[in-house]
Amino acid sequence: MAKDAIELLKADHEKVKELLNELTDTTTRAEKKRPQLLDEIEQELEIHTHLEEKIFYPAFKKAGNSNHDELYFEAFEEHRVVSEFVLPDLKKTDPTSDKFSGRAKILKELIEHHADEEEKDMFKKARQSLTAEELATLGEEMNQRKQELESEKS
Ligand SMILES: [Fe+2]
Ligand SMILES: [Fe+2]
């Protein structure tokens, strides 16, 4: 069976967490591997963030009156910290430096924290406030968009 919206987002989380683990396992000798992994992480995050901000979060907000608003706005801000500050900084950092190692670790911690919060809080509330059918339909829409975005990039 096709993944519903939450299963799709969780699968993305697993994938990006694996990549982040790989990244933080590298050393200052991984001059080529580090930027490669970082590129992959960036692409994954870009697509995942798009799916959440354009499709999932608005559906979540709409399903909850005002009680979902706090989580909704907090999630956007956490995305912004990563995409506008932490990730661009890391991309500018010399991959053979210890600074890179430190910044990669922070990126990993921020994303793990954010994904965890989504899964424990937002997704849980989404399961309660959206029907199985709604989550399945959202999942289809997100899967389709994901494939479009992936083909644009390749
Ligand atoms: Fe997110
Ligand atoms: Fe997420």
mmCIF file with all atom_site columns, C-alpha atoms and ligand atoms in Angstrom:
data_model
loop_
_atom_site.group_PDB
_atom_site.id
_atom_site.type_symbol
_atom_site.label_atom_id
_atom_site.label_alt_id
_atom_site.label_comp_id
_atom_site.label_asym_id
_atom_site.label_entity_id
_atom_site.label_seq_id
_atom_site.pdbx_PDB_ins_code
_atom_site.Cartn_x
_atom_site.Cartn_y
_atom_site.Cartn_z
_atom_site.occupancy
_atom_site.B_iso_or_equiv
_atom_site.pdbx_formal_charge
_atom_site.auth_seq_id
_atom_site.auth_comp_id
_atom_site.auth_asym_id
_atom_site.auth_atom_id
_atom_site.pdbx_PDB_model_num
ATOM   1   C  CA . MET A 1 1   ? 0.000  0.000  0.000   1.00 0.00 ? 1   MET A CA 1
ATOM   2   C  CA . ALA A 1 2   ? 1.096  3.548  -0.709  1.00 0.00 ? 2   ALA A CA 1
ATOM   3   C  CA . LYS A 1 3   ? 2.447  5.554  2.182   1.00 0.00 ? 3   LYS A CA 1
ATOM   4   C  CA . ASP A 1 4   ? 0.175  8.082  3.805   1.00 0.00 ? 4   ASP A CA 1
ATOM   5   C  CA . ALA A 1 5   ? 1.435  11.612 4.440   1.00 0.00 ? 5   ALA A CA 1
ATOM   6   C  CA . ILE A 1 6   ? 2.946  10.836 7.832   1.00 0.00 ? 6   ILE A CA 1
ATOM   7   C  CA . GLU A 1 7   ? 4.640  7.634  6.734   1.00 0.00 ? 7   GLU A CA 1
ATOM   8   C  CA . LEU A 1 8   ? 6.150  9.453  3.772   1.00 0.00 ? 8   LEU A CA 1
ATOM   9   C  CA . LEU A 1 9   ? 7.543  12.245 5.957   1.00 0.00 ? 9   LEU A CA 1
ATOM   10  C  CA . LYS A 1 10  ? 8.907  9.762  8.496   1.00 0.00 ? 10  LYS A CA 1
ATOM   11  C  CA . ALA A 1 11  ? 10.680 7.826  5.759   1.00 0.00 ? 11  ALA A CA 1
ATOM   12  C  CA . ASP A 1 12  ? 12.295 11.099 4.643   1.00 0.00 ? 12  ASP A CA 1
ATOM   13  C  CA . HIS A 1 13  ? 13.411 11.719 8.224   1.00 0.00 ? 13  HIS A CA 1
ATOM   14  C  CA . GLU A 1 14  ? 15.092 8.323  8.384   1.00 0.00 ? 14  GLU A CA 1
ATOM   15  C  CA . LYS A 1 15  ? 16.917 8.942  5.137   1.00 0.00 ? 15  LYS A CA 1
ATOM   16  C  CA . VAL A 1 16  ? 18.220 12.360 6.091   1.00 0.00 ? 16  VAL A CA 1
ATOM   17  C  CA . LYS A 1 17  ? 19.221 11.158 9.548   1.00 0.00 ? 17  LYS A CA 1
ATOM   18  C  CA . GLU A 1 18  ? 21.290 8.398  7.961   1.00 0.00 ? 18  GLU A CA 1
ATOM   19  C  CA . LEU A 1 19  ? 23.022 10.910 5.715   1.00 0.00 ? 19  LEU A CA 1
ATOM   20  C  CA . LEU A 1 20  ? 23.701 13.173 8.681   1.00 0.00 ? 20  LEU A CA 1
ATOM   21  C  CA . ASN A 1 21  ? 25.205 10.262 10.595  1.00 0.00 ? 21  ASN A CA 1
ATOM   22  C  CA . GLU A 1 22  ? 27.436 9.534  7.646   1.00 0.00 ? 22  GLU A CA 1
ATOM   23  C  CA . LEU A 1 23  ? 28.461 13.168 7.535   1.00 0.00 ? 23  LEU A CA 1
ATOM   24  C  CA . THR A 1 24  ? 29.329 13.403 11.217  1.00 0.00 ? 24  THR A CA 1
ATOM   25  C  CA . ASP A 1 25  ? 31.246 10.121 10.967  1.00 0.00 ? 25  ASP A CA 1
ATOM   26  C  CA . THR A 1 26  ? 33.612 11.657 8.417   1.00 0.00 ? 26  THR A CA 1
ATOM   27  C  CA . THR A 1 27  ? 36.889 13.234 9.455   1.00 0.00 ? 27  THR A CA 1
ATOM   28  C  CA . THR A 1 28  ? 38.860 16.230 8.253   1.00 0.00 ? 28  THR A CA 1
ATOM   29  C  CA . ARG A 1 29  ? 40.486 13.903 5.691   1.00 0.00 ? 29  ARG A CA 1
ATOM   30  C  CA . ALA A 1 30  ? 37.158 13.485 3.840   1.00 0.00 ? 30  ALA A CA 1
ATOM   31  C  CA . GLU A 1 31  ? 37.816 16.438 1.586   1.00 0.00 ? 31  GLU A CA 1
ATOM   32  C  CA . LYS A 1 32  ? 35.593 15.189 -1.238  1.00 0.00 ? 32  LYS A CA 1
ATOM   33  C  CA . LYS A 1 33  ? 33.124 13.060 0.650   1.00 0.00 ? 33  LYS A CA 1
ATOM   34  C  CA . ARG A 1 34  ? 32.001 15.851 2.946   1.00 0.00 ? 34  ARG A CA 1
ATOM   35  C  CA . PRO A 1 35  ? 30.782 18.241 0.221   1.00 0.00 ? 35  PRO A CA 1
ATOM   36  C  CA . GLN A 1 36  ? 29.167 15.324 -1.625  1.00 0.00 ? 36  GLN A CA 1
ATOM   37  C  CA . LEU A 1 37  ? 27.184 14.274 1.424   1.00 0.00 ? 37  LEU A CA 1
ATOM   38  C  CA . LEU A 1 38  ? 26.297 17.854 2.144   1.00 0.00 ? 38  LEU A CA 1
ATOM   39  C  CA . ASP A 1 39  ? 24.878 18.253 -1.370  1.00 0.00 ? 39  ASP A CA 1
ATOM   40  C  CA . GLU A 1 40  ? 22.781 15.151 -0.910  1.00 0.00 ? 40  GLU A CA 1
ATOM   41  C  CA . ILE A 1 41  ? 21.520 16.359 2.452   1.00 0.00 ? 41  ILE A CA 1
ATOM   42  C  CA . GLU A 1 42  ? 20.669 19.740 0.989   1.00 0.00 ? 42  GLU A CA 1
ATOM   43  C  CA . GLN A 1 43  ? 18.619 18.210 -1.831  1.00 0.00 ? 43  GLN A CA 1
ATOM   44  C  CA . GLU A 1 44  ? 16.760 15.903 0.518   1.00 0.00 ? 44  GLU A CA 1
ATOM   45  C  CA . LEU A 1 45  ? 15.983 18.760 2.874   1.00 0.00 ? 45  LEU A CA 1
ATOM   46  C  CA . GLU A 1 46  ? 14.877 21.079 0.112   1.00 0.00 ? 46  GLU A CA 1
ATOM   47  C  CA . ILE A 1 47  ? 12.294 18.614 -1.151  1.00 0.00 ? 47  ILE A CA 1
ATOM   48  C  CA . HIS A 1 48  ? 11.162 17.538 2.307   1.00 0.00 ? 48  HIS A CA 1
ATOM   49  C  CA . THR A 1 49  ? 10.797 21.135 3.460   1.00 0.00 ? 49  THR A CA 1
ATOM   50  C  CA . HIS A 1 50  ? 8.822  22.003 0.358   1.00 0.00 ? 50  HIS A CA 1
ATOM   51  C  CA . LEU A 1 51  ? 6.404  19.100 0.915   1.00 0.00 ? 51  LEU A CA 1
ATOM   52  C  CA . GLU A 1 52  ? 5.874  20.096 4.514   1.00 0.00 ? 52  GLU A CA 1
ATOM   53  C  CA . GLU A 1 53  ? 5.559  23.833 4.029   1.00 0.00 ? 53  GLU A CA 1
ATOM   54  C  CA . LYS A 1 54  ? 3.384  23.715 0.920   1.00 0.00 ? 54  LYS A CA 1
ATOM   55  C  CA . ILE A 1 55  ? 1.232  20.670 1.571   1.00 0.00 ? 55  ILE A CA 1
ATOM   56  C  CA . PHE A 1 56  ? 1.426  19.068 4.998   1.00 0.00 ? 56  PHE A CA 1
ATOM   57  C  CA . TYR A 1 57  ? 1.726  22.007 7.397   1.00 0.00 ? 57  TYR A CA 1
ATOM   58  C  CA . PRO A 1 58  ? -1.181 23.953 5.843   1.00 0.00 ? 58  PRO A CA 1
ATOM   59  C  CA . ALA A 1 59  ? -3.408 20.858 6.060   1.00 0.00 ? 59  ALA A CA 1
ATOM   60  C  CA . PHE A 1 60  ? -2.322 20.386 9.673   1.00 0.00 ? 60  PHE A CA 1
ATOM   61  C  CA . LYS A 1 61  ? -3.046 24.015 10.534  1.00 0.00 ? 61  LYS A CA 1
ATOM   62  C  CA . LYS A 1 62  ? -6.439 23.893 8.893   1.00 0.00 ? 62  LYS A CA 1
ATOM   63  C  CA . ALA A 1 63  ? -7.400 20.713 10.736  1.00 0.00 ? 63  ALA A CA 1
ATOM   64  C  CA . GLY A 1 64  ? -6.811 22.194 14.175  1.00 0.00 ? 64  GLY A CA 1
ATOM   65  C  CA . ASN A 1 65  ? -8.374 25.638 14.571  1.00 0.00 ? 65  ASN A CA 1
ATOM   66  C  CA . SER A 1 66  ? -5.968 27.760 16.591  1.00 0.00 ? 66  SER A CA 1
ATOM   67  C  CA . ASN A 1 67  ? -4.546 24.934 18.711  1.00 0.00 ? 67  ASN A CA 1
ATOM   68  C  CA . HIS A 1 68  ? -2.225 23.849 15.892  1.00 0.00 ? 68  HIS A CA 1
ATOM   69  C  CA . ASP A 1 69  ? -0.905 27.320 15.157  1.00 0.00 ? 69  ASP A CA 1
ATOM   70  C  CA . GLU A 1 70  ? 1.974  27.289 17.630  1.00 0.00 ? 70  GLU A CA 1
ATOM   71  C  CA . LEU A 1 71  ? 3.476  24.094 16.255  1.00 0.00 ? 71  LEU A CA 1
ATOM   72  C  CA . TYR A 1 72  ? 2.882  25.320 12.738  1.00 0.00 ? 72  TYR A CA 1
ATOM   73  C  CA . PHE A 1 73  ? 4.825  28.568 13.176  1.00 0.00 ? 73  PHE A CA 1
ATOM   74  C  CA . GLU A 1 74  ? 7.551  26.964 15.251  1.00 0.00 ? 74  GLU A CA 1
ATOM   75  C  CA . ALA A 1 75  ? 8.194  24.393 12.541  1.00 0.00 ? 75  ALA A CA 1
ATOM   76  C  CA . PHE A 1 76  ? 8.613  27.077 9.870   1.00 0.00 ? 76  PHE A CA 1
ATOM   77  C  CA . GLU A 1 77  ? 11.133 28.893 12.054  1.00 0.00 ? 77  GLU A CA 1
ATOM   78  C  CA . GLU A 1 78  ? 13.145 25.735 12.606  1.00 0.00 ? 78  GLU A CA 1
ATOM   79  C  CA . HIS A 1 79  ? 13.284 25.167 8.863   1.00 0.00 ? 79  HIS A CA 1
ATOM   80  C  CA . ARG A 1 80  ? 14.439 28.739 8.402   1.00 0.00 ? 80  ARG A CA 1
ATOM   81  C  CA . VAL A 1 81  ? 17.286 28.405 10.902  1.00 0.00 ? 81  VAL A CA 1
ATOM   82  C  CA . VAL A 1 82  ? 18.620 25.408 8.998   1.00 0.00 ? 82  VAL A CA 1
ATOM   83  C  CA . SER A 1 83  ? 18.079 26.568 5.423   1.00 0.00 ? 83  SER A CA 1
ATOM   84  C  CA . GLU A 1 84  ? 19.090 30.215 5.844   1.00 0.00 ? 84  GLU A CA 1
ATOM   85  C  CA . PHE A 1 85  ? 21.833 30.053 8.435   1.00 0.00 ? 85  PHE A CA 1
ATOM   86  C  CA . VAL A 1 86  ? 23.253 26.706 9.462   1.00 0.00 ? 86  VAL A CA 1
ATOM   87  C  CA . LEU A 1 87  ? 23.377 24.991 6.081   1.00 0.00 ? 87  LEU A CA 1
ATOM   88  C  CA . PRO A 1 88  ? 24.758 27.954 4.105   1.00 0.00 ? 88  PRO A CA 1
ATOM   89  C  CA . ASP A 1 89  ? 27.423 28.449 6.794   1.00 0.00 ? 89  ASP A CA 1
ATOM   90  C  CA . LEU A 1 90  ? 28.457 24.843 6.619   1.00 0.00 ? 90  LEU A CA 1
ATOM   91  C  CA . LYS A 1 91  ? 28.666 24.953 2.822   1.00 0.00 ? 91  LYS A CA 1
ATOM   92  C  CA . LYS A 1 92  ? 31.139 27.812 3.105   1.00 0.00 ? 92  LYS A CA 1
ATOM   93  C  CA . THR A 1 93  ? 33.262 25.988 5.665   1.00 0.00 ? 93  THR A CA 1
ATOM   94  C  CA . ASP A 1 94  ? 36.520 24.293 4.692   1.00 0.00 ? 94  ASP A CA 1
ATOM   95  C  CA . PRO A 1 95  ? 35.755 20.537 4.797   1.00 0.00 ? 95  PRO A CA 1
ATOM   96  C  CA . THR A 1 96  ? 39.258 19.798 6.047   1.00 0.00 ? 96  THR A CA 1
ATOM   97  C  CA . SER A 1 97  ? 38.756 21.956 9.136   1.00 0.00 ? 97  SER A CA 1
ATOM   98  C  CA . ASP A 1 98  ? 37.638 21.058 12.640  1.00 0.00 ? 98  ASP A CA 1
ATOM   99  C  CA . LYS A 1 99  ? 35.159 23.891 12.341  1.00 0.00 ? 99  LYS A CA 1
ATOM   100 C  CA . PHE A 1 100 ? 33.357 21.852 9.686   1.00 0.00 ? 100 PHE A CA 1
ATOM   101 C  CA . SER A 1 101 ? 33.093 18.913 12.089  1.00 0.00 ? 101 SER A CA 1
ATOM   102 C  CA . GLY A 1 102 ? 31.563 21.133 14.764  1.00 0.00 ? 102 GLY A CA 1
ATOM   103 C  CA . ARG A 1 103 ? 29.104 22.759 12.421  1.00 0.00 ? 103 ARG A CA 1
ATOM   104 C  CA . ALA A 1 104 ? 28.059 19.426 10.916  1.00 0.00 ? 104 ALA A CA 1
ATOM   105 C  CA . LYS A 1 105 ? 27.318 18.169 14.409  1.00 0.00 ? 105 LYS A CA 1
ATOM   106 C  CA . ILE A 1 106 ? 25.106 21.162 15.136  1.00 0.00 ? 106 ILE A CA 1
ATOM   107 C  CA . LEU A 1 107 ? 23.242 20.683 11.856  1.00 0.00 ? 107 LEU A CA 1
ATOM   108 C  CA . LYS A 1 108 ? 22.606 17.068 12.778  1.00 0.00 ? 108 LYS A CA 1
ATOM   109 C  CA . GLU A 1 109 ? 21.393 17.953 16.270  1.00 0.00 ? 109 GLU A CA 1
ATOM   110 C  CA . LEU A 1 110 ? 19.039 20.651 15.033  1.00 0.00 ? 110 LEU A CA 1
ATOM   111 C  CA . ILE A 1 111 ? 17.485 18.408 12.413  1.00 0.00 ? 111 ILE A CA 1
ATOM   112 C  CA . GLU A 1 112 ? 17.154 15.462 14.764  1.00 0.00 ? 112 GLU A CA 1
ATOM   113 C  CA . HIS A 1 113 ? 15.456 17.663 17.326  1.00 0.00 ? 113 HIS A CA 1
ATOM   114 C  CA . HIS A 1 114 ? 13.099 19.113 14.737  1.00 0.00 ? 114 HIS A CA 1
ATOM   115 C  CA . ALA A 1 115 ? 12.187 15.738 13.205  1.00 0.00 ? 115 ALA A CA 1
ATOM   116 C  CA . ASP A 1 116 ? 11.654 14.278 16.666  1.00 0.00 ? 116 ASP A CA 1
ATOM   117 C  CA . GLU A 1 117 ? 9.341  17.068 17.656  1.00 0.00 ? 117 GLU A CA 1
ATOM   118 C  CA . GLU A 1 118 ? 7.355  16.674 14.463  1.00 0.00 ? 118 GLU A CA 1
ATOM   119 C  CA . GLU A 1 119 ? 6.955  12.955 15.010  1.00 0.00 ? 119 GLU A CA 1
ATOM   120 C  CA . LYS A 1 120 ? 6.104  13.120 18.711  1.00 0.00 ? 120 LYS A CA 1
ATOM   121 C  CA . ASP A 1 121 ? 3.927  16.183 18.638  1.00 0.00 ? 121 ASP A CA 1
ATOM   122 C  CA . MET A 1 122 ? 2.712  17.417 15.259  1.00 0.00 ? 122 MET A CA 1
ATOM   123 C  CA . PHE A 1 123 ? 2.282  14.071 13.503  1.00 0.00 ? 123 PHE A CA 1
ATOM   124 C  CA . LYS A 1 124 ? 0.558  12.644 16.536  1.00 0.00 ? 124 LYS A CA 1
ATOM   125 C  CA . LYS A 1 125 ? -1.904 15.524 16.568  1.00 0.00 ? 125 LYS A CA 1
ATOM   126 C  CA . ALA A 1 126 ? -2.328 15.197 12.798  1.00 0.00 ? 126 ALA A CA 1
ATOM   127 C  CA . ARG A 1 127 ? -3.317 11.545 13.216  1.00 0.00 ? 127 ARG A CA 1
ATOM   128 C  CA . GLN A 1 128 ? -6.002 12.626 15.653  1.00 0.00 ? 128 GLN A CA 1
ATOM   129 C  CA . SER A 1 129 ? -7.380 15.510 13.641  1.00 0.00 ? 129 SER A CA 1
ATOM   130 C  CA . LEU A 1 130 ? -7.190 14.229 10.071  1.00 0.00 ? 130 LEU A CA 1
ATOM   131 C  CA . THR A 1 131 ? -8.953 11.094 8.860   1.00 0.00 ? 131 THR A CA 1
ATOM   132 C  CA . ALA A 1 132 ? -7.084 8.108  7.423   1.00 0.00 ? 132 ALA A CA 1
ATOM   133 C  CA . GLU A 1 133 ? -8.534 9.003  4.072   1.00 0.00 ? 133 GLU A CA 1
ATOM   134 C  CA . GLU A 1 134 ? -7.337 12.594 4.267   1.00 0.00 ? 134 GLU A CA 1
ATOM   135 C  CA . LEU A 1 135 ? -3.853 11.450 5.229   1.00 0.00 ? 135 LEU A CA 1
ATOM   136 C  CA . ALA A 1 136 ? -3.827 8.990  2.336   1.00 0.00 ? 136 ALA A CA 1
ATOM   137 C  CA . THR A 1 137 ? -4.874 11.682 -0.142  1.00 0.00 ? 137 THR A CA 1
ATOM   138 C  CA . LEU A 1 138 ? -2.240 14.073 1.191   1.00 0.00 ? 138 LEU A CA 1
ATOM   139 C  CA . GLY A 1 139 ? 0.305  11.278 0.896   1.00 0.00 ? 139 GLY A CA 1
ATOM   140 C  CA . GLU A 1 140 ? -0.551 10.776 -2.756  1.00 0.00 ? 140 GLU A CA 1
ATOM   141 C  CA . GLU A 1 141 ? -0.292 14.466 -3.467  1.00 0.00 ? 141 GLU A CA 1
ATOM   142 C  CA . MET A 1 142 ? 3.044  14.710 -1.677  1.00 0.00 ? 142 MET A CA 1
ATOM   143 C  CA . ASN A 1 143 ? 4.445  11.661 -3.388  1.00 0.00 ? 143 ASN A CA 1
ATOM   144 C  CA . GLN A 1 144 ? 3.546  13.075 -6.764  1.00 0.00 ? 144 GLN A CA 1
ATOM   145 C  CA . ARG A 1 145 ? 5.094  16.454 -5.955  1.00 0.00 ? 145 ARG A CA 1
ATOM   146 C  CA . LYS A 1 146 ? 8.181  14.729 -4.615  1.00 0.00 ? 146 LYS A CA 1
ATOM   147 C  CA . GLN A 1 147 ? 8.703  12.907 -7.871  1.00 0.00 ? 147 GLN A CA 1
ATOM   148 C  CA . GLU A 1 148 ? 8.254  16.096 -9.869  1.00 0.00 ? 148 GLU A CA 1
ATOM   149 C  CA . LEU A 1 149 ? 10.799 17.909 -7.724  1.00 0.00 ? 149 LEU A CA 1
ATOM   150 C  CA . GLU A 1 150 ? 13.258 15.033 -7.913  1.00 0.00 ? 150 GLU A CA 1
ATOM   151 C  CA . SER A 1 151 ? 13.049 14.874 -11.688 1.00 0.00 ? 151 SER A CA 1
ATOM   152 C  CA . GLU A 1 152 ? 13.638 18.627 -11.949 1.00 0.00 ? 152 GLU A CA 1
ATOM   153 C  CA . LYS A 1 153 ? 16.870 18.168 -10.043 1.00 0.00 ? 153 LYS A CA 1
ATOM   154 C  CA . SER A 1 154 ? 18.271 15.210 -11.923 1.00 0.00 ? 154 SER A CA 1
HETATM 155 FE FE . FE  B 2 .   ? 10.030 19.910 9.184   1.00 0.00 ? 1   FE  B FE 1
HETATM 156 FE FE . FE  B 2 .   ? 9.981  16.792 8.712   1.00 0.00 ? 2   FE  B FE 1
#
